[in-house]
Short mmCIF file of C-alpha atoms in Angstrom, two decimals:
data_model
loop_
_atom_site.label_atom_id
_atom_site.label_comp_id
_atom_site.label_asym_id
_atom_site.label_seq_id
_atom_site.Cartn_x
_atom_site.Cartn_y
_atom_site.Cartn_z
CA UNK E 1 101.75 -30.31 -4.22
CA UNK E 2 99.41 -32.66 -6.08
CA UNK E 3 95.60 -32.37 -6.20
CA UNK E 4 95.43 -35.17 -3.61
CA UNK E 5 97.82 -33.25 -1.33
CA UNK E 6 95.76 -30.08 -1.76
CA UNK E 7 92.56 -31.98 -1.03
CA UNK E 8 94.05 -33.28 2.22
CA UNK E 9 95.26 -29.79 3.10
CA UNK E 10 91.78 -28.28 2.66
CA UNK E 11 90.19 -31.15 4.58
CA UNK E 12 92.68 -30.53 7.41
CA UNK E 13 91.67 -26.86 7.42
CA UNK E 14 87.98 -27.84 7.73
CA UNK E 15 88.80 -30.12 10.68
CA UNK E 16 90.78 -27.34 12.37
CA UNK E 17 87.92 -24.87 11.91
CA UNK E 18 85.46 -27.36 13.41
CA UNK E 19 87.79 -28.25 16.31
CA UNK E 20 88.27 -24.55 17.07
CA UNK E 21 84.49 -23.94 16.95
CA UNK E 22 84.92 -21.45 14.12
CA UNK E 23 82.69 -23.68 12.01
CA UNK E 24 79.83 -25.90 13.15
CA UNK E 25 79.29 -28.47 10.45
CA UNK E 26 80.05 -32.16 9.82
CA UNK E 27 83.52 -32.75 8.39
CA UNK E 28 83.17 -34.27 4.91
CA UNK E 29 84.87 -37.57 4.12
CA UNK E 30 86.81 -35.91 1.31
CA UNK E 31 87.19 -32.56 -0.41
CA UNK E 32 87.25 -32.35 -4.18
CA UNK E 33 89.62 -29.92 -5.89
CA UNK E 34 89.79 -29.36 -9.62
CA UNK E 35 92.02 -27.60 -12.08
CA UNK E 36 90.86 -24.02 -12.56
CA UNK E 37 88.93 -23.60 -15.79
CA UNK E 38 90.21 -21.28 -18.54
CA UNK E 39 89.84 -17.67 -17.45
CA UNK E 40 89.64 -18.63 -13.80
CA UNK E 41 91.95 -17.60 -10.98
CA UNK E 42 94.77 -19.70 -9.52
CA UNK E 43 95.87 -23.27 -10.17
CA UNK E 44 93.02 -25.17 -8.49
CA UNK E 45 89.53 -24.43 -7.21
CA UNK E 46 87.26 -25.96 -4.58
CA UNK E 47 83.55 -25.58 -3.73
CA UNK E 48 83.76 -26.88 -0.15
CA UNK E 49 82.52 -23.58 1.32
CA UNK E 50 79.32 -23.85 -0.71
CA UNK E 51 78.95 -27.47 0.45
CA UNK E 52 79.29 -26.52 4.14
CA UNK E 53 77.31 -23.29 4.13
CA UNK E 54 73.93 -24.97 4.74
CA UNK E 55 74.95 -27.27 7.61
CA UNK E 56 77.01 -24.45 9.18
CA UNK E 57 74.09 -22.00 8.85
CA UNK E 58 76.50 -19.38 7.49
CA UNK E 59 76.81 -17.60 4.14
CA UNK E 60 79.17 -19.45 1.82
CA UNK E 61 81.41 -16.38 1.64
CA UNK E 62 81.83 -16.43 5.43
CA UNK E 63 82.68 -20.15 5.40
CA UNK E 64 85.21 -19.46 2.62
CA UNK E 65 86.84 -16.71 4.70
CA UNK E 66 87.13 -19.05 7.71
CA UNK E 67 88.83 -21.71 5.61
CA UNK E 68 91.01 -19.34 3.62
CA UNK E 69 92.94 -18.09 6.65
CA UNK E 70 93.69 -21.67 7.69
CA UNK E 71 94.66 -22.99 4.26
CA UNK E 72 96.82 -19.96 3.40
CA UNK E 73 99.22 -20.73 6.26
CA UNK E 74 99.99 -24.22 4.97
CA UNK E 75 103.36 -24.93 3.28
CA UNK E 76 103.19 -25.09 -0.49
CA UNK E 77 100.25 -22.69 -0.74
CA UNK E 78 101.17 -19.39 -2.36
CA UNK E 79 97.80 -17.63 -2.40
CA UNK E 80 94.15 -18.38 -1.61
CA UNK E 81 91.38 -16.25 -3.14
CA UNK E 82 87.61 -16.27 -2.76
CA UNK E 83 85.80 -16.01 -6.05
CA UNK E 84 82.14 -15.99 -7.10
CA UNK E 85 79.60 -17.01 -4.46
CA UNK E 86 82.24 -18.69 -2.28
CA UNK E 87 84.68 -20.75 -4.33
CA UNK E 88 88.23 -21.09 -2.97
CA UNK E 89 90.94 -20.68 -5.62
CA UNK E 90 94.48 -21.81 -4.83
CA UNK E 91 97.78 -20.71 -6.32
CA UNK E 92 100.60 -23.06 -5.36
CA UNK E 93 104.10 -22.00 -4.43
CA UNK E 94 106.65 -22.57 -7.17
CA UNK E 95 109.91 -24.26 -6.17
CA UNK E 96 112.52 -21.64 -5.40
CA UNK E 97 115.44 -21.01 -7.70
CA UNK E 98 117.74 -22.16 -4.92
CA UNK E 99 115.99 -25.56 -4.73
CA UNK E 100 116.41 -26.06 -8.46
CA UNK E 101 120.05 -24.96 -8.22
CA UNK E 102 120.72 -27.62 -5.56
CA UNK E 103 119.17 -30.39 -7.65
CA UNK E 104 121.07 -29.24 -10.74
CA UNK E 105 124.34 -29.15 -8.79
CA UNK E 106 123.86 -32.67 -7.46
CA UNK E 107 122.93 -33.94 -10.91
CA UNK E 108 125.98 -32.31 -12.54
CA UNK E 109 128.58 -33.04 -9.85
CA UNK E 110 127.44 -36.50 -8.82
CA UNK E 111 129.12 -37.94 -5.72
CA UNK E 112 131.56 -35.00 -5.79
CA UNK E 113 128.70 -32.66 -4.81
CA UNK E 114 129.94 -30.62 -1.86
CA UNK E 115 133.59 -30.86 -2.83
CA UNK E 116 135.28 -27.51 -3.30
CA UNK E 117 138.43 -25.42 -3.19
CA UNK E 118 138.04 -23.54 0.09
CA UNK E 119 141.23 -25.17 1.49
CA UNK E 120 143.22 -25.23 -1.76
CA UNK E 121 146.07 -23.16 -0.27
CA UNK E 122 146.63 -25.47 2.71
CA UNK E 123 149.42 -28.08 2.93
CA UNK E 124 148.85 -30.18 6.04
CA UNK E 125 150.63 -32.98 7.87
CA UNK E 126 149.18 -35.19 10.61
CA UNK E 127 150.61 -37.90 12.82
CA UNK E 128 148.89 -40.75 14.67
CA UNK E 129 149.66 -43.74 16.87
CA UNK E 130 149.80 -47.33 15.65
CA UNK E 131 146.15 -47.92 16.56
CA UNK E 132 143.26 -48.83 14.28
CA UNK E 133 140.83 -46.06 15.20
CA UNK E 134 143.52 -43.40 14.91
CA UNK E 135 144.54 -44.79 11.52
CA UNK E 136 140.98 -44.95 10.14
CA UNK E 137 140.16 -41.48 11.47
CA UNK E 138 143.32 -39.98 9.97
CA UNK E 139 142.50 -41.57 6.62
CA UNK E 140 138.94 -40.15 6.68
CA UNK E 141 140.24 -36.71 7.69
CA UNK E 142 142.62 -36.81 4.75
CA UNK E 143 139.77 -37.65 2.36
CA UNK E 144 137.70 -34.77 3.70
CA UNK E 145 140.53 -32.26 3.44
CA UNK E 146 141.40 -33.36 -0.09
CA UNK E 147 137.73 -32.95 -1.06
CA UNK E 148 138.09 -29.28 -0.10
CA UNK E 149 141.30 -28.77 -2.07
CA UNK E 150 143.98 -29.26 0.61
CA UNK E 151 147.12 -31.35 0.22
CA UNK E 152 147.64 -33.77 3.10
CA UNK E 153 150.41 -36.04 4.37
CA UNK E 154 149.89 -38.67 7.10
CA UNK E 155 152.53 -40.35 9.25
CA UNK E 156 152.41 -43.01 11.95
CA UNK E 157 154.58 -43.73 15.02
CA UNK E 158 155.75 -47.09 13.68
CA UNK E 159 155.09 -49.61 10.93
CA UNK E 160 151.36 -50.04 10.43
CA UNK E 161 149.23 -53.13 10.97
CA UNK E 162 149.09 -55.13 7.68
CA UNK E 163 145.32 -55.48 8.23
CA UNK E 164 144.87 -51.69 7.82
CA UNK E 165 144.98 -52.12 4.05
CA UNK E 166 141.70 -54.05 4.24
CA UNK E 167 140.19 -50.89 5.70
CA UNK E 168 141.59 -48.79 2.87
CA UNK E 169 144.10 -47.07 5.14
CA UNK E 170 147.33 -45.73 3.64
CA UNK E 171 150.18 -44.03 5.48
CA UNK E 172 152.85 -41.84 3.86
CA UNK E 173 155.63 -42.27 6.41
CA UNK E 174 156.50 -44.10 9.63
CA UNK E 175 158.62 -43.16 12.62
CA UNK E 176 159.05 -40.10 14.76
CA UNK E 177 158.65 -36.95 12.64
CA UNK E 178 161.60 -34.53 12.61
CA UNK E 179 159.32 -31.74 13.86
CA UNK E 180 156.21 -31.97 16.05
CA UNK E 181 153.05 -32.49 13.99
CA UNK E 182 149.34 -32.17 14.82
CA UNK E 183 148.19 -35.57 16.06
CA UNK E 184 144.99 -37.48 15.39
CA UNK E 185 144.01 -38.77 18.85
CA UNK E 186 140.58 -40.44 19.02
CA UNK E 187 139.72 -42.67 21.97
CA UNK E 188 141.31 -46.06 21.07
CA UNK E 189 139.08 -48.83 19.78
CA UNK E 190 140.38 -51.43 22.23
CA UNK E 191 140.79 -54.09 19.53
CA UNK E 192 143.04 -54.72 16.53
CA UNK E 193 142.00 -54.25 12.93
CA UNK E 194 142.10 -58.01 12.36
CA UNK E 195 139.81 -58.72 15.31
CA UNK E 196 137.29 -56.11 14.20
CA UNK E 197 137.35 -57.14 10.56
CA UNK E 198 136.78 -60.79 11.38
CA UNK E 199 133.73 -59.94 13.46
CA UNK E 200 132.16 -57.01 11.56
CA UNK E 201 133.62 -56.56 8.08
CA UNK E 202 135.24 -53.44 6.66
CA UNK E 203 132.17 -51.20 6.15
CA UNK E 204 130.75 -51.76 9.63
CA UNK E 205 134.19 -51.30 11.21
CA UNK E 206 134.76 -47.96 9.50
CA UNK E 207 131.28 -46.71 10.41
CA UNK E 208 131.67 -47.89 14.00
CA UNK E 209 135.01 -46.12 14.34
CA UNK E 210 134.02 -42.89 12.58
CA UNK E 211 130.40 -42.27 13.63
CA UNK E 212 131.18 -41.28 17.26
CA UNK E 213 133.07 -38.04 17.90
CA UNK E 214 136.76 -38.66 18.47
CA UNK E 215 136.53 -37.94 22.21
CA UNK E 216 133.78 -40.57 22.64
CA UNK E 217 134.21 -44.31 22.93
CA UNK E 218 133.40 -46.19 19.73
CA UNK E 219 130.62 -48.79 20.26
CA UNK E 220 131.65 -51.76 18.15
CA UNK E 221 129.01 -54.34 18.99
CA UNK E 222 127.02 -56.65 16.74
CA UNK E 223 124.37 -53.93 16.36
CA UNK E 224 126.47 -52.63 13.46
CA UNK E 225 125.39 -55.73 11.50
CA UNK E 226 121.64 -55.50 12.19
CA UNK E 227 119.63 -55.28 8.96
CA UNK E 228 116.97 -52.95 10.31
CA UNK E 229 116.06 -49.39 11.25
CA UNK E 230 117.80 -49.67 14.61
CA UNK E 231 121.14 -49.66 12.80
CA UNK E 232 121.95 -46.18 11.39
CA UNK E 233 124.49 -47.62 8.93
CA UNK E 234 121.88 -49.97 7.47
CA UNK E 235 119.34 -47.14 7.28
CA UNK E 236 121.76 -44.88 5.39
CA UNK E 237 122.79 -47.59 2.93
CA UNK E 238 119.20 -48.78 2.50
CA UNK E 239 118.08 -45.21 1.70
CA UNK E 240 120.73 -45.09 -1.03
CA UNK E 241 119.70 -48.50 -2.39
CA UNK E 242 116.03 -47.48 -2.33
CA UNK E 243 116.80 -44.30 -4.27
CA UNK E 244 118.57 -46.36 -6.93
CA UNK E 245 115.64 -48.80 -7.03
CA UNK E 246 113.29 -45.88 -7.71
CA UNK E 247 115.33 -44.94 -10.78
CA UNK E 248 115.14 -48.51 -12.04
CA UNK E 249 111.42 -48.65 -11.34
CA UNK E 250 110.79 -45.39 -13.20
CA UNK E 251 112.74 -46.68 -16.20
CA UNK E 252 110.59 -49.81 -16.24
CA UNK E 253 107.51 -47.57 -16.30
CA UNK E 254 108.97 -45.48 -19.12
CA UNK E 255 109.74 -42.20 -17.40
CA UNK E 256 112.72 -40.35 -15.93
CA UNK E 257 113.23 -37.65 -13.33
CA UNK E 258 112.56 -33.99 -14.13
CA UNK E 259 115.68 -31.99 -14.91
CA UNK E 260 114.00 -28.65 -14.25
CA UNK E 261 111.58 -29.18 -11.37
CA UNK E 262 111.61 -29.58 -7.61
CA UNK E 263 108.73 -31.04 -5.59
CA UNK E 264 106.08 -28.68 -4.19
CA UNK E 265 105.14 -30.87 -1.22
CA UNK E 266 105.88 -29.67 2.30
CA UNK E 267 107.52 -32.98 3.19
CA UNK E 268 110.19 -32.26 0.57
CA UNK E 269 111.40 -29.19 2.47
CA UNK E 270 113.54 -30.92 5.14
CA UNK E 271 115.27 -33.08 2.52
CA UNK E 272 115.89 -30.14 0.17
CA UNK E 273 117.35 -28.14 3.06
CA UNK E 274 119.69 -30.97 4.06
CA UNK E 275 120.95 -31.34 0.49
CA UNK E 276 121.54 -27.59 0.32
CA UNK E 277 123.49 -27.76 3.61
CA UNK E 278 125.66 -30.67 2.51
CA UNK E 279 128.61 -28.66 1.07
CA UNK E 280 128.82 -26.64 4.29
CA UNK E 281 128.77 -29.81 6.39
CA UNK E 282 131.67 -31.30 4.40
CA UNK E 283 133.72 -28.12 4.71
CA UNK E 284 133.08 -27.89 8.47
CA UNK E 285 133.95 -31.58 8.91
CA UNK E 286 137.23 -31.01 7.07
CA UNK E 287 138.13 -27.89 9.05
CA UNK E 288 137.33 -29.50 12.40
CA UNK E 289 138.92 -32.87 11.45
CA UNK E 290 135.55 -34.43 12.35
CA UNK E 291 134.30 -37.23 10.04
CA UNK E 292 131.56 -37.93 12.60
CA UNK E 293 129.81 -34.79 11.27
CA UNK E 294 129.51 -36.42 7.87
CA UNK E 295 128.05 -39.59 9.39
CA UNK E 296 125.43 -37.60 11.29
CA UNK E 297 124.57 -35.66 8.13
CA UNK E 298 124.02 -38.91 6.24
CA UNK E 299 121.73 -40.19 8.99
CA UNK E 300 119.67 -36.98 8.77
CA UNK E 301 119.45 -37.22 4.96
CA UNK E 302 118.32 -40.86 5.17
CA UNK E 303 115.66 -40.01 7.75
CA UNK E 304 114.32 -37.10 5.65
CA UNK E 305 114.43 -39.26 2.52
CA UNK E 306 112.18 -41.93 4.03
CA UNK E 307 109.77 -39.32 5.41
CA UNK E 308 109.50 -37.78 1.95
CA UNK E 309 109.35 -41.14 0.17
CA UNK E 310 106.55 -42.42 2.39
CA UNK E 311 104.36 -39.31 2.16
CA UNK E 312 105.04 -38.47 -1.50
CA UNK E 313 105.78 -41.68 -3.44
CA UNK E 314 108.03 -40.98 -6.45
CA UNK E 315 106.49 -43.86 -8.40
CA UNK E 316 102.82 -44.16 -9.39
CA UNK E 317 100.81 -46.99 -7.92
CA UNK E 318 98.09 -49.17 -9.37
CA UNK E 319 96.52 -47.67 -12.48
CA UNK E 320 97.99 -44.23 -11.75
CA UNK E 321 100.02 -42.79 -14.61
CA UNK E 322 103.39 -41.06 -14.18
CA UNK E 323 102.87 -37.32 -13.73
CA UNK E 324 104.99 -34.19 -13.46
CA UNK E 325 104.78 -34.58 -9.69
CA UNK E 326 106.30 -38.08 -9.90
CA UNK E 327 109.12 -36.80 -12.10
CA UNK E 328 109.99 -33.98 -9.70
CA UNK E 329 109.81 -36.30 -6.69
CA UNK E 330 112.09 -38.75 -8.46
CA UNK E 331 114.59 -35.95 -9.09
CA UNK E 332 114.78 -35.22 -5.36
CA UNK E 333 115.01 -38.92 -4.45
CA UNK E 334 117.86 -39.42 -6.93
CA UNK E 335 119.68 -36.38 -5.54
CA UNK E 336 119.37 -37.79 -2.02
CA UNK E 337 120.80 -41.11 -3.19
CA UNK E 338 123.73 -39.34 -4.84
CA UNK E 339 124.52 -37.35 -1.68
CA UNK E 340 124.36 -40.51 0.43
CA UNK E 341 126.74 -42.31 -1.95
CA UNK E 342 129.16 -39.39 -1.93
CA UNK E 343 129.17 -39.10 1.85
CA UNK E 344 129.71 -42.83 2.34
CA UNK E 345 132.55 -42.70 -0.18
CA UNK E 346 134.30 -39.99 1.84
CA UNK E 347 134.05 -42.25 4.90
CA UNK E 348 135.48 -45.14 2.87
CA UNK E 349 132.21 -47.11 3.04
CA UNK E 350 130.56 -48.81 0.07
CA UNK E 351 127.09 -47.78 -1.14
CA UNK E 352 125.51 -50.83 -2.82
CA UNK E 353 122.73 -50.25 -5.34
CA UNK E 354 120.97 -53.40 -4.13
CA UNK E 355 120.53 -54.18 -0.44
#
């Protein structure tokens, strides 16, 4: 949490107190917070209670108590104390060790973050019909299982469509297997690979086939090509490209992300939680043979990334200089971009750095 964030948090507490009739005073246009002076208590201090005491016709200490109980409940605030004649002193929450561990893991493992060995003892074989959605789904299931340590073999009823190679699909064997095998049976796409590729291109085809659950029909309309928020595929890929652009922008300004810090801001919490959940999502998707779970996870990460990005910009603006807060925000943004790239890779979809 930056001083500006803290100022907004205190101002919000004043508004709440006024709206709830706990405090009868005009709401100031802004609240000034400052670094605590040497020997003081907490990280920041604020004299807003002294400022409001006169208009509220209350002792400053009473105004401070009214505001303290409202500020203390806000995310990112560790402790609020009343000092002197009515100053509010704030101690901010430190990022948890688990948050730092997630960011370190993503930084170290790159797009392999979330891969593991939980299924290392499994040798699996699957069979599917000569149909494009079944083939693409089987290929994605294989990627997911391999990411968790399993060994996987895929077979198909008969010789595959030559166009499957343009979708990255490979098959190990054709024909009726000598023993019954578990089958990959999504609802058919209703079109050939060639027809879909000509109209949509490989990335949009794979997303369109894999995003719905296997028992649902795959919508394969032109909406998959829309360059806007209405298209989840565009939103996911644009979030990745934006994260990469932030790294380039920081380099141009002469700073890099923090290797040992996570953002304090409350808006970082949903994104940090999603990144922490990512390995579990990949394992569950592999176990349930459900690549659609990965697609939904990527949509959630992209949504949380933009919420965080818009409320806590990782790059300074105007005459603002890069700060520790910018470096920690950049670290989270870069981690989100890495997770998005890794998830798209498992679905066989490209993650361009420029979009």
